[in-house]
Amino acid sequence: MNVIKSVKEMQAFSEASRSQGQKIAFVPTMGYLHHGHARLMQEGRKLGDVLIVSIFVNPTQFGAGEDFEKYPRDWDRDAQLCASAGVDVIFAPTAEEIYPHGYQTSITVSQVTQNLCGVSRPTHFQGVAMVVAKLFNCTKPHVALFGEKDFQQLVVIQRMVKDLNMDIQIIGVPTVREQDGLAMSSRNTYLSADERMSALSLSRGLSRARELFQQGERSALVLIATVRQIIEKEKCAAVEYVQVCDIETLQDIDVISQPAVMALAVKIGKARLIDNIVLKE
Ligand code: PAF
C-alpha cells in the first residue's frame, strides 16, 4: 500500500493507472475509520482495479465553534484498516496542498443544501462540495463511494457531479450499524457510556417509524411525532430536527406518496449525531 501526500504525485499515479486501462475506485474520508468505512472500501474493491482512500480532515466543512480541532485522528489504526481492506493508495494531503495560498474559488449547490443539516450548518456543504471536487481532481476516479448515513451529503455530491458534468459514478452504500442499532460514526467516540445508551433512541425511533410506515402510516407528522417522543424521553438528548423529505429534492413532505427519507440530527452531550432511513413501498 502506498501513502501519497502530494497532489502532483497523486495525479501522476492516477493518470498512469488510467492510461493502463485500470478502473479507479475512490473512498473519501476524514479518517478515524470504522466498519462503515471498511464497508465502503469493500464495495470499492469490487468495483475498481485500483482502490484509493483519502484521509483529510477538511477545515472548510466545519463551522466556527464546531469540532475541527478536536475531530478524532488515529493514523496508525487507519493505515492498518486500509491495508487489511486491500487499499492500494492512501491519499493524505496537507491543508496547504489542498487549499493553496490565495485560493478563492467555491462551489455552491444551491438548493439541496438548504434544508436538514444546512439549517444549522449553513457553510458545511459548500466545504464538502469543494473538497470532494478537489479530491476528485487529485485522484481522478471512475467511481466514488459515499455512505448513506450522510444522506444529504450523498444527494449534494450526486447533484454536483451531474451539474458539473463530472464523469464519475457516485455509489451510495447502506449505513453500517453496531449490533445494538447505533449508526457507525467517528463522532460516536465523543459519547460517554450513558450517552451511548441514550444515543440508541435514534435508531429505535427510526425503527418504530419504519414499522408504522410498513403498517400503512403515511403522515409525516405522525411519524415525526413518534420519533421525537422516543428520543425526547432521553434527558441528555436535544433534537435538532426530525424531518421527512423527498429523496431527491430534500424538500419536506407531509404525506408519503413517493420515496422519502426520514432524517434526524440530535445532540447528545458533545456529539451531534445524524441518522436516517428511506421509506418506500
Ligand atoms: O463524509 C466525510 O467523511 C466527509 O464529509 C468527506 C466526504 C470525506 C469530505 O470531507
PDB file of C-alpha atoms and ligand atoms in Angstrom:
ATOM      1  CA  MET A   1       0.000   0.000   0.000  1.00  0.00           C
ATOM      2  CA  ASN A   2       1.325   3.449  -0.986  1.00  0.00           C
ATOM      3  CA  VAL A   3       0.847   6.621   1.020  1.00  0.00           C
ATOM      4  CA  ILE A   4       0.813   9.714  -1.182  1.00  0.00           C
ATOM      5  CA  LYS A   5       0.850  13.206   0.297  1.00  0.00           C
ATOM      6  CA  SER A   6       1.405  15.434  -2.690  1.00  0.00           C
ATOM      7  CA  VAL A   7      -1.309  16.431  -5.159  1.00  0.00           C
ATOM      8  CA  LYS A   8       1.057  16.193  -8.140  1.00  0.00           C
ATOM      9  CA  GLU A   9       2.147  12.693  -7.173  1.00  0.00           C
ATOM     10  CA  MET A  10      -1.464  11.603  -6.674  1.00  0.00           C
ATOM     11  CA  GLN A  11      -2.458  12.960 -10.071  1.00  0.00           C
ATOM     12  CA  ALA A  12       0.517  11.265 -11.737  1.00  0.00           C
ATOM     13  CA  PHE A  13      -0.348   7.923 -10.111  1.00  0.00           C
ATOM     14  CA  SER A  14      -3.989   8.141 -11.220  1.00  0.00           C
ATOM     15  CA  GLU A  15      -3.056   9.256 -14.707  1.00  0.00           C
ATOM     16  CA  ALA A  16      -0.699   6.264 -15.041  1.00  0.00           C
ATOM     17  CA  SER A  17      -3.387   3.858 -13.760  1.00  0.00           C
ATOM     18  CA  ARG A  18      -5.909   5.280 -16.208  1.00  0.00           C
ATOM     19  CA  SER A  19      -3.524   5.026 -19.137  1.00  0.00           C
ATOM     20  CA  GLN A  20      -3.038   1.341 -18.305  1.00  0.00           C
ATOM     21  CA  GLY A  21      -6.804   0.941 -18.604  1.00  0.00           C
ATOM     22  CA  GLN A  22      -7.343   0.464 -14.888  1.00  0.00           C
ATOM     23  CA  LYS A  23     -10.581   1.485 -13.253  1.00  0.00           C
ATOM     24  CA  ILE A  24     -10.127   3.713 -10.188  1.00  0.00           C
ATOM     25  CA  ALA A  25     -12.486   3.433  -7.208  1.00  0.00           C
ATOM     26  CA  PHE A  26     -12.282   6.173  -4.594  1.00  0.00           C
ATOM     27  CA  VAL A  27     -13.457   6.444  -0.985  1.00  0.00           C
ATOM     28  CA  PRO A  28     -13.052   9.927   0.534  1.00  0.00           C
ATOM     29  CA  THR A  29     -12.824  10.008   4.342  1.00  0.00           C
ATOM     30  CA  MET A  30     -11.782  12.217   7.222  1.00  0.00           C
ATOM     31  CA  GLY A  31     -10.057   9.287   8.931  1.00  0.00           C
ATOM     32  CA  TYR A  32     -10.752   7.719  12.327  1.00  0.00           C
ATOM     33  CA  LEU A  33     -12.038   4.857  10.240  1.00  0.00           C
ATOM     34  CA  HIS A  34     -14.657   2.345  11.365  1.00  0.00           C
ATOM     35  CA  HIS A  35     -16.585  -0.582   9.895  1.00  0.00           C
ATOM     36  CA  GLY A  36     -18.770   1.806   7.911  1.00  0.00           C
ATOM     37  CA  HIS A  37     -15.680   2.996   6.047  1.00  0.00           C
ATOM     38  CA  ALA A  38     -14.475  -0.614   5.729  1.00  0.00           C
ATOM     39  CA  ARG A  39     -17.757  -1.420   4.001  1.00  0.00           C
ATOM     40  CA  LEU A  40     -17.215   1.453   1.521  1.00  0.00           C
ATOM     41  CA  MET A  41     -13.732   0.101   0.825  1.00  0.00           C
ATOM     42  CA  GLN A  42     -15.067  -3.430   0.394  1.00  0.00           C
ATOM     43  CA  GLU A  43     -17.547  -2.184  -2.225  1.00  0.00           C
ATOM     44  CA  GLY A  44     -14.836  -0.039  -3.838  1.00  0.00           C
ATOM     45  CA  ARG A  45     -12.518  -3.052  -4.011  1.00  0.00           C
ATOM     46  CA  LYS A  46     -15.179  -4.898  -6.037  1.00  0.00           C
ATOM     47  CA  LEU A  47     -15.721  -2.001  -8.436  1.00  0.00           C
ATOM     48  CA  GLY A  48     -12.170  -0.830  -9.141  1.00  0.00           C
ATOM     49  CA  ASP A  49      -8.841  -2.294 -10.212  1.00  0.00           C
ATOM     50  CA  VAL A  50      -7.230   0.393  -8.085  1.00  0.00           C
ATOM     51  CA  LEU A  51      -8.678   1.474  -4.739  1.00  0.00           C
ATOM     52  CA  ILE A  52      -7.755   4.904  -3.373  1.00  0.00           C
ATOM     53  CA  VAL A  53      -8.834   6.163   0.058  1.00  0.00           C
ATOM     54  CA  SER A  54      -8.266   9.763   1.078  1.00  0.00           C
ATOM     55  CA  ILE A  55      -7.762  10.772   4.690  1.00  0.00           C
ATOM     56  CA  PHE A  56      -8.145  14.510   5.112  1.00  0.00           C
ATOM     57  CA  VAL A  57      -9.909  16.384   7.910  1.00  0.00           C
ATOM     58  CA  ASN A  58     -11.297  19.172   5.781  1.00  0.00           C
ATOM     59  CA  PRO A  59     -11.256  22.506   7.640  1.00  0.00           C
ATOM     60  CA  THR A  60     -13.723  24.253   5.313  1.00  0.00           C
ATOM     61  CA  GLN A  61     -16.653  21.982   6.175  1.00  0.00           C
ATOM     62  CA  PHE A  62     -16.507  22.823   9.883  1.00  0.00           C
ATOM     63  CA  GLY A  63     -18.286  25.959  11.081  1.00  0.00           C
ATOM     64  CA  ALA A  64     -16.982  28.309  13.778  1.00  0.00           C
ATOM     65  CA  GLY A  65     -17.153  26.599  17.169  1.00  0.00           C
ATOM     66  CA  GLU A  66     -17.508  23.111  15.658  1.00  0.00           C
ATOM     67  CA  ASP A  67     -15.155  20.206  16.379  1.00  0.00           C
ATOM     68  CA  PHE A  68     -12.424  20.680  13.719  1.00  0.00           C
ATOM     69  CA  GLU A  69      -9.537  20.787  16.217  1.00  0.00           C
ATOM     70  CA  LYS A  70     -10.986  18.003  18.352  1.00  0.00           C
ATOM     71  CA  TYR A  71     -12.012  15.758  15.460  1.00  0.00           C
ATOM     72  CA  PRO A  72     -10.543  12.325  16.340  1.00  0.00           C
ATOM     73  CA  ARG A  73      -7.409  11.236  14.479  1.00  0.00           C
ATOM     74  CA  ASP A  74      -5.530   7.915  14.585  1.00  0.00           C
ATOM     75  CA  TRP A  75      -3.156   7.486  11.670  1.00  0.00           C
ATOM     76  CA  ASP A  76      -1.722   4.072  12.652  1.00  0.00           C
ATOM     77  CA  ARG A  77      -5.084   2.426  13.137  1.00  0.00           C
ATOM     78  CA  ASP A  78      -6.418   3.991   9.924  1.00  0.00           C
ATOM     79  CA  ALA A  79      -3.429   2.769   7.919  1.00  0.00           C
ATOM     80  CA  GLN A  80      -3.910  -0.737   9.311  1.00  0.00           C
ATOM     81  CA  LEU A  81      -7.592  -0.789   8.448  1.00  0.00           C
ATOM     82  CA  CYS A  82      -6.847   0.417   4.909  1.00  0.00           C
ATOM     83  CA  ALA A  83      -4.141  -2.214   4.453  1.00  0.00           C
ATOM     84  CA  SER A  84      -6.446  -5.009   5.550  1.00  0.00           C
ATOM     85  CA  ALA A  85      -9.226  -3.701   3.275  1.00  0.00           C
ATOM     86  CA  GLY A  86      -6.899  -4.050   0.287  1.00  0.00           C
ATOM     87  CA  VAL A  87      -6.435  -0.326  -0.329  1.00  0.00           C
ATOM     88  CA  ASP A  88      -3.770   0.472  -2.945  1.00  0.00           C
ATOM     89  CA  VAL A  89      -3.178   4.112  -2.069  1.00  0.00           C
ATOM     90  CA  ILE A  90      -3.947   6.327   0.904  1.00  0.00           C
ATOM     91  CA  PHE A  91      -4.018   9.931  -0.264  1.00  0.00           C
ATOM     92  CA  ALA A  92      -3.268  12.087   2.790  1.00  0.00           C
ATOM     93  CA  PRO A  93      -2.625  15.643   1.636  1.00  0.00           C
ATOM     94  CA  THR A  94      -1.852  18.595   3.890  1.00  0.00           C
ATOM     95  CA  ALA A  95      -4.289  21.517   4.125  1.00  0.00           C
ATOM     96  CA  GLU A  96      -1.714  23.696   2.297  1.00  0.00           C
ATOM     97  CA  GLU A  97      -1.699  21.264  -0.640  1.00  0.00           C
ATOM     98  CA  ILE A  98      -5.468  21.243  -0.900  1.00  0.00           C
ATOM     99  CA  TYR A  99      -6.033  24.942  -0.224  1.00  0.00           C
ATOM    100  CA  PRO A 100      -3.134  26.755  -1.883  1.00  0.00           C
ATOM    101  CA  HIS A 101      -2.283  30.299  -0.869  1.00  0.00           C
ATOM    102  CA  GLY A 102      -4.688  32.821  -2.405  1.00  0.00           C
ATOM    103  CA  TYR A 103      -7.387  30.200  -3.011  1.00  0.00           C
ATOM    104  CA  GLN A 104     -10.692  31.937  -3.828  1.00  0.00           C
ATOM    105  CA  THR A 105     -12.924  29.543  -5.757  1.00  0.00           C
ATOM    106  CA  SER A 106     -16.066  27.967  -4.338  1.00  0.00           C
ATOM    107  CA  ILE A 107     -18.810  25.563  -5.354  1.00  0.00           C
ATOM    108  CA  THR A 108     -22.371  26.238  -4.286  1.00  0.00           C
ATOM    109  CA  VAL A 109     -25.005  23.568  -4.654  1.00  0.00           C
ATOM    110  CA  SER A 110     -27.828  25.932  -4.020  1.00  0.00           C
ATOM    111  CA  GLN A 111     -30.987  24.006  -3.124  1.00  0.00           C
ATOM    112  CA  VAL A 112     -30.418  20.544  -1.652  1.00  0.00           C
ATOM    113  CA  THR A 113     -28.004  22.109   0.834  1.00  0.00           C
ATOM    114  CA  GLN A 114     -30.644  24.351   2.440  1.00  0.00           C
ATOM    115  CA  ASN A 115     -32.837  22.021   4.464  1.00  0.00           C
ATOM    116  CA  LEU A 116     -31.946  19.485   7.210  1.00  0.00           C
ATOM    117  CA  CYS A 117     -28.282  19.934   8.304  1.00  0.00           C
ATOM    118  CA  GLY A 118     -27.995  23.042   6.108  1.00  0.00           C
ATOM    119  CA  VAL A 119     -30.142  25.000   8.573  1.00  0.00           C
ATOM    120  CA  SER A 120     -27.718  24.751  11.499  1.00  0.00           C
ATOM    121  CA  ARG A 121     -24.582  24.283   9.357  1.00  0.00           C
ATOM    122  CA  PRO A 122     -25.049  26.873   6.594  1.00  0.00           C
ATOM    123  CA  THR A 123     -21.490  26.649   5.226  1.00  0.00           C
ATOM    124  CA  HIS A 124     -20.949  22.908   5.709  1.00  0.00           C
ATOM    125  CA  PHE A 125     -21.993  21.600   2.304  1.00  0.00           C
ATOM    126  CA  GLN A 126     -20.092  24.284   0.436  1.00  0.00           C
ATOM    127  CA  GLY A 127     -16.975  22.969   2.195  1.00  0.00           C
ATOM    128  CA  VAL A 128     -17.910  19.372   1.416  1.00  0.00           C
ATOM    129  CA  ALA A 129     -18.657  20.039  -2.265  1.00  0.00           C
ATOM    130  CA  MET A 130     -15.414  21.955  -2.661  1.00  0.00           C
ATOM    131  CA  VAL A 131     -13.167  19.380  -1.042  1.00  0.00           C
ATOM    132  CA  VAL A 132     -14.832  16.458  -2.796  1.00  0.00           C
ATOM    133  CA  ALA A 133     -14.414  18.206  -6.177  1.00  0.00           C
ATOM    134  CA  LYS A 134     -10.765  18.841  -5.335  1.00  0.00           C
ATOM    135  CA  LEU A 135     -10.214  15.250  -4.197  1.00  0.00           C
ATOM    136  CA  PHE A 136     -11.821  14.064  -7.448  1.00  0.00           C
ATOM    137  CA  ASN A 137      -9.372  16.245  -9.396  1.00  0.00           C
ATOM    138  CA  CYS A 138      -6.472  14.736  -7.469  1.00  0.00           C
ATOM    139  CA  THR A 139      -7.491  11.061  -7.578  1.00  0.00           C
ATOM    140  CA  LYS A 140      -9.319  11.067 -10.962  1.00  0.00           C
ATOM    141  CA  PRO A 141     -11.700   8.236 -10.045  1.00  0.00           C
ATOM    142  CA  HIS A 142     -14.152   6.412 -12.320  1.00  0.00           C
ATOM    143  CA  VAL A 143     -16.342   5.602  -9.334  1.00  0.00           C
ATOM    144  CA  ALA A 144     -16.624   7.122  -5.837  1.00  0.00           C
ATOM    145  CA  LEU A 145     -18.415   5.678  -2.821  1.00  0.00           C
ATOM    146  CA  PHE A 146     -20.252   7.542  -0.054  1.00  0.00           C
ATOM    147  CA  GLY A 147     -22.162   6.291   2.992  1.00  0.00           C
ATOM    148  CA  GLU A 148     -25.932   6.698   3.077  1.00  0.00           C
ATOM    149  CA  LYS A 149     -25.664   7.699   6.736  1.00  0.00           C
ATOM    150  CA  ASP A 150     -24.738  11.158   5.419  1.00  0.00           C
ATOM    151  CA  PHE A 151     -27.774  11.102   3.147  1.00  0.00           C
ATOM    152  CA  GLN A 152     -27.830  14.824   2.429  1.00  0.00           C
ATOM    153  CA  GLN A 153     -24.106  14.777   1.590  1.00  0.00           C
ATOM    154  CA  LEU A 154     -24.734  11.961  -0.893  1.00  0.00           C
ATOM    155  CA  VAL A 155     -27.535  13.941  -2.553  1.00  0.00           C
ATOM    156  CA  VAL A 156     -25.350  17.075  -2.688  1.00  0.00           C
ATOM    157  CA  ILE A 157     -22.469  15.162  -4.318  1.00  0.00           C
ATOM    158  CA  GLN A 158     -24.796  13.486  -6.821  1.00  0.00           C
ATOM    159  CA  ARG A 159     -26.194  16.900  -7.736  1.00  0.00           C
ATOM    160  CA  MET A 160     -22.743  18.476  -8.071  1.00  0.00           C
ATOM    161  CA  VAL A 161     -21.455  15.649 -10.281  1.00  0.00           C
ATOM    162  CA  LYS A 162     -24.489  15.966 -12.544  1.00  0.00           C
ATOM    163  CA  ASP A 163     -24.418  19.768 -12.647  1.00  0.00           C
ATOM    164  CA  LEU A 164     -20.680  19.981 -13.388  1.00  0.00           C
ATOM    165  CA  ASN A 165     -20.736  17.086 -15.904  1.00  0.00           C
ATOM    166  CA  MET A 166     -18.141  15.181 -13.914  1.00  0.00           C
ATOM    167  CA  ASP A 167     -17.575  11.775 -15.458  1.00  0.00           C
ATOM    168  CA  ILE A 168     -17.719   9.898 -12.144  1.00  0.00           C
ATOM    169  CA  GLN A 169     -20.199   7.308 -10.980  1.00  0.00           C
ATOM    170  CA  ILE A 170     -21.415   8.004  -7.433  1.00  0.00           C
ATOM    171  CA  ILE A 171     -22.430   4.988  -5.361  1.00  0.00           C
ATOM    172  CA  GLY A 172     -24.359   5.221  -2.081  1.00  0.00           C
ATOM    173  CA  VAL A 173     -23.598   2.434   0.382  1.00  0.00           C
ATOM    174  CA  PRO A 174     -26.088   1.494   3.138  1.00  0.00           C
ATOM    175  CA  THR A 175     -25.398   2.598   6.710  1.00  0.00           C
ATOM    176  CA  VAL A 176     -23.459   0.139   8.838  1.00  0.00           C
ATOM    177  CA  ARG A 177     -24.782  -0.174  12.408  1.00  0.00           C
ATOM    178  CA  GLU A 178     -23.411  -1.520  15.653  1.00  0.00           C
ATOM    179  CA  GLN A 179     -25.201  -4.672  16.832  1.00  0.00           C
ATOM    180  CA  ASP A 180     -27.471  -2.571  19.038  1.00  0.00           C
ATOM    181  CA  GLY A 181     -28.511  -0.332  16.131  1.00  0.00           C
ATOM    182  CA  LEU A 182     -26.295   2.739  16.605  1.00  0.00           C
ATOM    183  CA  ALA A 183     -25.181   4.037  13.202  1.00  0.00           C
ATOM    184  CA  MET A 184     -21.394   3.911  12.961  1.00  0.00           C
ATOM    185  CA  SER A 185     -19.738   7.310  13.083  1.00  0.00           C
ATOM    186  CA  SER A 186     -16.315   8.641  14.004  1.00  0.00           C
ATOM    187  CA  ARG A 187     -18.123  11.037  16.351  1.00  0.00           C
ATOM    188  CA  ASN A 188     -19.525   8.143  18.451  1.00  0.00           C
ATOM    189  CA  THR A 189     -16.184   8.290  20.245  1.00  0.00           C
ATOM    190  CA  TYR A 190     -17.387  11.518  21.953  1.00  0.00           C
ATOM    191  CA  LEU A 191     -20.154   9.571  23.782  1.00  0.00           C
ATOM    192  CA  SER A 192     -19.844   8.513  27.421  1.00  0.00           C
ATOM    193  CA  ALA A 193     -21.322   5.103  28.339  1.00  0.00           C
ATOM    194  CA  ASP A 194     -24.592   6.722  29.477  1.00  0.00           C
ATOM    195  CA  GLU A 195     -24.794   8.955  26.425  1.00  0.00           C
ATOM    196  CA  ARG A 196     -24.212   5.962  24.180  1.00  0.00           C
ATOM    197  CA  MET A 197     -27.266   4.278  25.767  1.00  0.00           C
ATOM    198  CA  SER A 198     -29.301   7.435  25.086  1.00  0.00           C
ATOM    199  CA  ALA A 199     -27.998   7.543  21.511  1.00  0.00           C
ATOM    200  CA  LEU A 200     -29.733   4.230  20.837  1.00  0.00           C
ATOM    201  CA  SER A 201     -33.007   6.177  20.893  1.00  0.00           C
ATOM    202  CA  LEU A 202     -32.168   7.481  17.393  1.00  0.00           C
ATOM    203  CA  SER A 203     -32.214   4.085  15.700  1.00  0.00           C
ATOM    204  CA  ARG A 204     -35.021   2.922  17.997  1.00  0.00           C
ATOM    205  CA  GLY A 205     -37.131   5.889  16.896  1.00  0.00           C
ATOM    206  CA  LEU A 206     -36.376   5.327  13.228  1.00  0.00           C
ATOM    207  CA  SER A 207     -37.169   1.599  13.501  1.00  0.00           C
ATOM    208  CA  ARG A 208     -40.517   2.419  15.099  1.00  0.00           C
ATOM    209  CA  ALA A 209     -41.248   4.872  12.274  1.00  0.00           C
ATOM    210  CA  ARG A 210     -40.391   2.196   9.724  1.00  0.00           C
ATOM    211  CA  GLU A 211     -42.751  -0.254  11.462  1.00  0.00           C
ATOM    212  CA  LEU A 212     -45.594   2.289  11.397  1.00  0.00           C
ATOM    213  CA  PHE A 213     -44.857   3.067   7.741  1.00  0.00           C
ATOM    214  CA  GLN A 214     -44.963  -0.663   6.933  1.00  0.00           C
ATOM    215  CA  GLN A 215     -48.319  -0.857   8.725  1.00  0.00           C
ATOM    216  CA  GLY A 216     -49.652   1.847   6.403  1.00  0.00           C
ATOM    217  CA  GLU A 217     -48.996   5.134   8.203  1.00  0.00           C
ATOM    218  CA  ARG A 218     -48.265   7.805   5.582  1.00  0.00           C
ATOM    219  CA  SER A 219     -48.480  11.007   7.629  1.00  0.00           C
ATOM    220  CA  ALA A 220     -45.045  12.582   8.095  1.00  0.00           C
ATOM    221  CA  LEU A 221     -46.363  14.474  11.132  1.00  0.00           C
ATOM    222  CA  VAL A 222     -47.382  11.273  12.887  1.00  0.00           C
ATOM    223  CA  LEU A 223     -44.062   9.566  12.143  1.00  0.00           C
ATOM    224  CA  ILE A 224     -42.071  12.618  13.227  1.00  0.00           C
ATOM    225  CA  ALA A 225     -44.038  12.940  16.488  1.00  0.00           C
ATOM    226  CA  THR A 226     -43.444   9.243  17.241  1.00  0.00           C
ATOM    227  CA  VAL A 227     -39.694   9.523  16.705  1.00  0.00           C
ATOM    228  CA  ARG A 228     -39.423  12.760  18.697  1.00  0.00           C
ATOM    229  CA  GLN A 229     -41.317  11.209  21.600  1.00  0.00           C
ATOM    230  CA  ILE A 230     -38.910   8.265  21.743  1.00  0.00           C
ATOM    231  CA  ILE A 231     -35.785  10.444  21.570  1.00  0.00           C
ATOM    232  CA  GLU A 232     -37.031  13.194  23.885  1.00  0.00           C
ATOM    233  CA  LYS A 233     -37.505  10.626  26.686  1.00  0.00           C
ATOM    234  CA  GLU A 234     -33.711  10.681  26.969  1.00  0.00           C
ATOM    235  CA  LYS A 235     -32.666  13.502  29.285  1.00  0.00           C
ATOM    236  CA  CYS A 236     -29.347  14.246  27.565  1.00  0.00           C
ATOM    237  CA  ALA A 237     -30.783  14.262  24.032  1.00  0.00           C
ATOM    238  CA  ALA A 238     -31.531  17.585  22.307  1.00  0.00           C
ATOM    239  CA  VAL A 239     -33.318  17.084  19.000  1.00  0.00           C
ATOM    240  CA  GLU A 240     -32.130  19.469  16.282  1.00  0.00           C
ATOM    241  CA  TYR A 241     -34.505  18.153  13.653  1.00  0.00           C
ATOM    242  CA  VAL A 242     -36.590  15.151  12.653  1.00  0.00           C
ATOM    243  CA  GLN A 243     -37.921  15.587   9.128  1.00  0.00           C
ATOM    244  CA  VAL A 244     -39.421  13.629   6.271  1.00  0.00           C
ATOM    245  CA  CYS A 245     -38.229  14.766   2.843  1.00  0.00           C
ATOM    246  CA  ASP A 246     -38.362  13.849  -0.816  1.00  0.00           C
ATOM    247  CA  ILE A 247     -35.232  11.752  -1.529  1.00  0.00           C
ATOM    248  CA  GLU A 248     -34.133  13.903  -4.467  1.00  0.00           C
ATOM    249  CA  THR A 249     -35.123  17.470  -3.653  1.00  0.00           C
ATOM    250  CA  LEU A 250     -34.843  17.083   0.139  1.00  0.00           C
ATOM    251  CA  GLN A 251     -37.937  19.278   0.477  1.00  0.00           C
ATOM    252  CA  ASP A 252     -40.257  18.449   3.386  1.00  0.00           C
ATOM    253  CA  ILE A 253     -43.276  16.319   2.581  1.00  0.00           C
ATOM    254  CA  ASP A 254     -46.475  15.905   4.599  1.00  0.00           C
ATOM    255  CA  VAL A 255     -47.892  12.743   3.073  1.00  0.00           C
ATOM    256  CA  ILE A 256     -45.539   9.999   1.926  1.00  0.00           C
ATOM    257  CA  SER A 257     -46.720   9.061  -1.547  1.00  0.00           C
ATOM    258  CA  GLN A 258     -43.259   8.845  -3.124  1.00  0.00           C
ATOM    259  CA  PRO A 259     -39.931   7.531  -1.773  1.00  0.00           C
ATOM    260  CA  ALA A 260     -38.950   9.648   1.219  1.00  0.00           C
ATOM    261  CA  VAL A 261     -36.080   9.955   3.639  1.00  0.00           C
ATOM    262  CA  MET A 262     -36.749  10.356   7.321  1.00  0.00           C
ATOM    263  CA  ALA A 263     -33.671  12.134   8.635  1.00  0.00           C
ATOM    264  CA  LEU A 264     -32.711  13.415  12.051  1.00  0.00           C
ATOM    265  CA  ALA A 265     -29.954  15.223  13.901  1.00  0.00           C
ATOM    266  CA  VAL A 266     -29.667  15.044  17.671  1.00  0.00           C
ATOM    267  CA  LYS A 267     -27.145  16.464  20.068  1.00  0.00           C
ATOM    268  CA  ILE A 268     -26.157  14.003  22.788  1.00  0.00           C
ATOM    269  CA  GLY A 269     -23.623  15.500  25.136  1.00  0.00           C
ATOM    270  CA  LYS A 270     -20.850  16.885  22.931  1.00  0.00           C
ATOM    271  CA  ALA A 271     -21.752  14.688  19.968  1.00  0.00           C
ATOM    272  CA  ARG A 272     -24.036  15.824  17.185  1.00  0.00           C
ATOM    273  CA  LEU A 273     -25.353  12.599  15.654  1.00  0.00           C
ATOM    274  CA  ILE A 274     -27.269  12.118  12.421  1.00  0.00           C
ATOM    275  CA  ASP A 275     -29.174   9.120  11.127  1.00  0.00           C
ATOM    276  CA  ASN A 276     -31.873   8.361   8.558  1.00  0.00           C
ATOM    277  CA  ILE A 277     -33.999   5.704   6.915  1.00  0.00           C
ATOM    278  CA  VAL A 278     -35.538   5.613   3.469  1.00  0.00           C
ATOM    279  CA  LEU A 279     -39.283   4.969   3.428  1.00  0.00           C
ATOM    280  CA  LYS A 280     -40.647   3.474   0.240  1.00  0.00           C
ATOM    281  CA  GLU A 281     -43.238   0.894  -0.753  1.00  0.00           C
TER     282      GLU A 281
HETATM  283  O1  PAF B   1     -18.114  12.108   4.877  1.00  0.00           O
HETATM  284  C1  PAF B   1     -16.988  12.570   5.145  1.00  0.00           C
HETATM  285  O2  PAF B   1     -16.200  11.965   5.873  1.00  0.00           O
HETATM  286  C2  PAF B   1     -16.572  13.917   4.569  1.00  0.00           C
HETATM  287  O3  PAF B   1     -17.630  14.814   4.548  1.00  0.00           O
HETATM  288  C3  PAF B   1     -15.907  13.821   3.187  1.00  0.00           C
HETATM  289  C4  PAF B   1     -16.862  13.283   2.134  1.00  0.00           C
HETATM  290  C5  PAF B   1     -14.682  12.921   3.282  1.00  0.00           C
HETATM  291  C6  PAF B   1     -15.437  15.212   2.733  1.00  0.00           C
HETATM  292  O4  PAF B   1     -14.512  15.761   3.617  1.00  0.00           O
END
